[in-house]
Amino acid sequence: MQSAFAGASSLRYPGERAAFWLSLLLAFPVVALAGLVLHETISPAEIALLIIFAMVYVTLARGRLIGSSLRVHEAQHPRILAIVQRACTALDLPVPLVFIREDNVVPVVALGFGEPYALVLSSHWVELFSDDELAFVIGRQLGHIASGHTRYLSLLSVNGNENPLISLIFGAWLRRRELSCDGIGLLVCGSLDAA
């Protein structure tokens, strides 16, 4: 099977990269404006401490998320593993670690800063989705891995739910990266109706 994915920028939505850098550039003025509105001053030491705290929190939360999940392999959930393997072949990606957990809100989330990446699927949605629908949502998350989004998303959102402040600051990029990955998910599943 020939790879449908030709690198991180081959299927990106136009303007996704520019939206990321613009959001990152504007993040500092937005935070400064929030400080003015709240009448608080934040020192560089406090910012550094906040960044360190956030990184520790994300690491612990990610461990808790994966630690409360069931690892998928050939003996358990072979249907899911087969869909992930087909999608990885189409995108020319190594197969990530795949987990299933109870989550009624987020159907699938991709995690990781590097190899091995992880996909965490909701047991609730796995039961409801057809194979093509699962291929779409799995393909979307593999698109995040292939495009390098998970490196940033793992810092911004532990479980796939962005908080309102993150959505305010990075909203333009978050929407464009989702459009990029919608196209990748459609490519993987091959069915517009399922997508």
Coordinates of C-alpha atoms in Angstrom, one line a residue:
M1 CA 0.0 0.0 0.0
Q2 CA 1.4 3.4 -1.0
S3 CA 1.7 6.0 1.7
A4 CA -1.0 8.7 1.5
F5 CA 0.8 11.0 3.8
A6 CA 3.9 12.8 2.4
G7 CA 5.2 14.6 5.5
A8 CA 4.0 16.9 8.2
S9 CA 2.9 19.7 5.9
S10 CA 1.5 17.7 3.0
L11 CA -2.1 17.8 4.2
R12 CA -2.2 20.8 6.4
Y13 CA -5.1 23.2 6.2
P14 CA -3.9 26.5 4.6
G15 CA -2.7 28.9 7.2
E16 CA -2.4 26.4 10.0
R17 CA 1.3 27.1 10.6
A18 CA 0.8 30.9 10.4
A19 CA -2.1 30.6 12.9
F20 CA 0.1 28.7 15.3
W21 CA 3.0 31.2 15.3
L22 CA 0.5 34.2 15.4
S23 CA -1.3 32.6 18.4
L24 CA 2.0 32.0 20.1
L25 CA 3.1 35.5 19.5
L26 CA -0.2 37.0 20.7
A27 CA -0.2 34.7 23.8
F28 CA 2.0 37.0 25.8
P29 CA 0.0 40.2 25.2
V30 CA -3.2 38.3 26.0
V31 CA -1.7 37.0 29.3
A32 CA -0.5 40.6 30.1
L33 CA -3.9 42.0 29.4
A34 CA -5.5 39.4 31.7
G35 CA -3.0 40.5 34.3
L36 CA -4.0 44.1 33.9
V37 CA -7.7 43.3 34.1
L38 CA -7.1 41.2 37.2
H39 CA -4.8 43.9 38.6
E40 CA -2.0 41.3 39.2
T41 CA 1.6 41.5 38.3
I42 CA 3.5 38.4 37.6
S43 CA 7.3 38.2 38.0
P44 CA 9.5 36.2 35.6
A45 CA 10.3 33.8 38.5
E46 CA 6.5 33.2 39.0
I47 CA 6.1 32.5 35.3
A48 CA 9.0 30.0 35.4
L49 CA 7.5 28.3 38.4
L50 CA 4.1 28.2 36.7
I51 CA 5.7 26.6 33.6
I52 CA 7.5 24.0 35.7
F53 CA 4.3 23.3 37.7
A54 CA 2.3 22.9 34.4
M55 CA 4.9 20.4 33.0
V56 CA 4.8 18.3 36.2
Y57 CA 1.0 18.4 36.2
V58 CA 0.8 17.4 32.5
T59 CA 3.2 14.5 33.1
L60 CA 1.2 13.2 36.2
A61 CA -2.1 13.7 34.5
R62 CA -1.0 11.8 31.4
G63 CA 0.3 9.0 33.5
R64 CA -3.0 8.9 35.3
L65 CA -4.9 8.9 32.0
I66 CA -2.9 6.0 30.5
G67 CA -2.6 4.2 33.9
S68 CA -6.4 4.0 34.2
S69 CA -6.7 2.6 30.6
L70 CA -6.6 -0.9 29.2
R71 CA -3.8 -1.6 26.7
V72 CA -5.1 -3.0 23.3
H73 CA -3.3 -5.9 21.7
E74 CA -4.1 -8.8 19.4
A75 CA -5.9 -10.9 22.1
Q76 CA -8.0 -7.9 23.3
H77 CA -9.9 -5.7 20.8
P78 CA -8.3 -7.1 17.6
R79 CA -10.8 -5.0 15.6
I80 CA -9.4 -1.8 17.0
L81 CA -5.8 -2.8 16.6
A82 CA -6.5 -3.8 12.9
I83 CA -8.0 -0.4 12.2
V84 CA -5.0 1.4 13.8
Q85 CA -2.5 -0.7 11.9
R86 CA -4.3 -0.1 8.6
A87 CA -4.4 3.7 9.3
C88 CA -0.7 3.7 10.3
T89 CA 0.2 1.9 7.1
A90 CA -1.7 4.5 5.0
L91 CA 0.1 7.3 6.8
D92 CA 3.5 5.6 6.9
L93 CA 3.6 5.9 10.7
P94 CA 4.8 3.5 13.4
V95 CA 1.9 2.0 15.3
P96 CA 1.4 3.9 18.6
L97 CA 0.5 2.3 21.9
V98 CA -3.3 2.0 21.9
F99 CA -5.4 2.1 25.1
I100 CA -9.1 2.0 25.9
R101 CA -10.7 3.8 28.8
E102 CA -14.1 4.9 30.1
D103 CA -14.8 8.4 28.8
N104 CA -18.1 9.6 27.5
V105 CA -16.8 13.0 26.3
V106 CA -13.6 12.5 24.2
P107 CA -13.8 9.6 21.7
V108 CA -10.1 9.5 20.9
V109 CA -7.1 11.5 22.0
A110 CA -3.4 11.3 20.8
L111 CA -0.7 11.9 23.4
G112 CA 3.0 12.2 23.4
F113 CA 6.1 14.3 22.8
G114 CA 7.8 11.6 20.8
E115 CA 8.1 7.9 20.2
P116 CA 6.2 6.0 21.5
Y117 CA 3.0 8.0 21.0
A118 CA -0.3 6.8 22.5
L119 CA -3.9 6.7 21.3
V120 CA -6.5 6.6 24.0
L121 CA -10.0 5.5 22.8
S122 CA -13.2 5.7 24.7
S123 CA -14.9 2.4 25.3
H124 CA -18.3 4.1 25.0
W125 CA -17.6 5.4 21.5
V126 CA -15.8 2.2 20.4
E127 CA -19.1 0.3 20.9
L128 CA -21.1 2.9 19.0
F129 CA -18.9 3.6 16.0
S130 CA -18.8 1.4 12.8
D131 CA -15.3 0.4 11.5
D132 CA -15.3 3.3 9.0
E133 CA -16.3 5.8 11.7
L134 CA -13.6 4.4 14.0
A135 CA -11.1 4.7 11.1
F136 CA -12.0 8.4 10.7
V137 CA -11.5 9.3 14.4
I138 CA -8.4 7.2 14.7
G139 CA -7.1 8.7 11.4
R140 CA -7.7 12.2 12.8
Q141 CA -5.6 11.5 15.9
L142 CA -2.9 9.8 13.8
G143 CA -2.9 13.0 11.8
H144 CA -2.1 15.0 14.9
I145 CA 0.8 12.6 15.5
A146 CA 2.0 12.8 11.9
S147 CA 1.7 16.6 11.8
G148 CA 3.5 17.1 15.0
H149 CA 0.5 18.6 16.8
T150 CA 0.8 16.2 19.8
R151 CA 4.0 17.8 20.9
Y152 CA 2.1 21.0 21.7
L153 CA -1.3 19.5 22.5
S154 CA 0.3 17.3 25.2
L155 CA 1.3 20.6 26.9
L156 CA -2.0 22.4 26.3
S157 CA -4.5 19.7 27.0
V158 CA -4.0 16.4 28.8
N159 CA -7.1 14.6 27.8
G160 CA -8.3 16.3 24.7
N161 CA -10.5 19.0 26.4
E162 CA -9.0 22.4 26.1
N163 CA -9.8 24.8 28.9
P164 CA -11.3 28.2 28.0
L165 CA -8.1 30.2 28.4
I166 CA -6.2 27.9 26.0
S167 CA -9.1 28.1 23.5
L168 CA -9.0 31.9 23.8
I169 CA -5.3 32.2 23.2
F170 CA -4.8 29.4 20.6
G171 CA -8.3 29.2 19.1
A172 CA -7.3 30.1 15.5
W173 CA -4.6 27.4 15.5
L174 CA -6.8 24.8 17.2
R175 CA -9.5 25.2 14.6
R176 CA -7.1 25.0 11.7
R177 CA -5.3 21.9 13.0
E178 CA -8.7 20.2 13.4
L179 CA -9.5 21.0 9.8
S180 CA -6.1 19.5 8.8
C181 CA -6.8 16.4 10.7
D182 CA -10.4 16.1 9.4
G183 CA -8.8 15.7 5.9
I184 CA -6.4 13.1 7.2
G185 CA -9.2 11.2 8.9
L186 CA -11.3 11.3 5.7
L187 CA -8.3 10.0 3.7
V188 CA -7.8 7.1 6.2
C189 CA -11.5 6.1 6.3
G190 CA -12.3 6.7 2.6
S191 CA -16.0 7.4 3.3
L192 CA -17.5 10.8 3.4
D193 CA -20.7 9.4 5.0
A194 CA -18.7 7.8 7.8
A195 CA -16.6 10.9 8.3

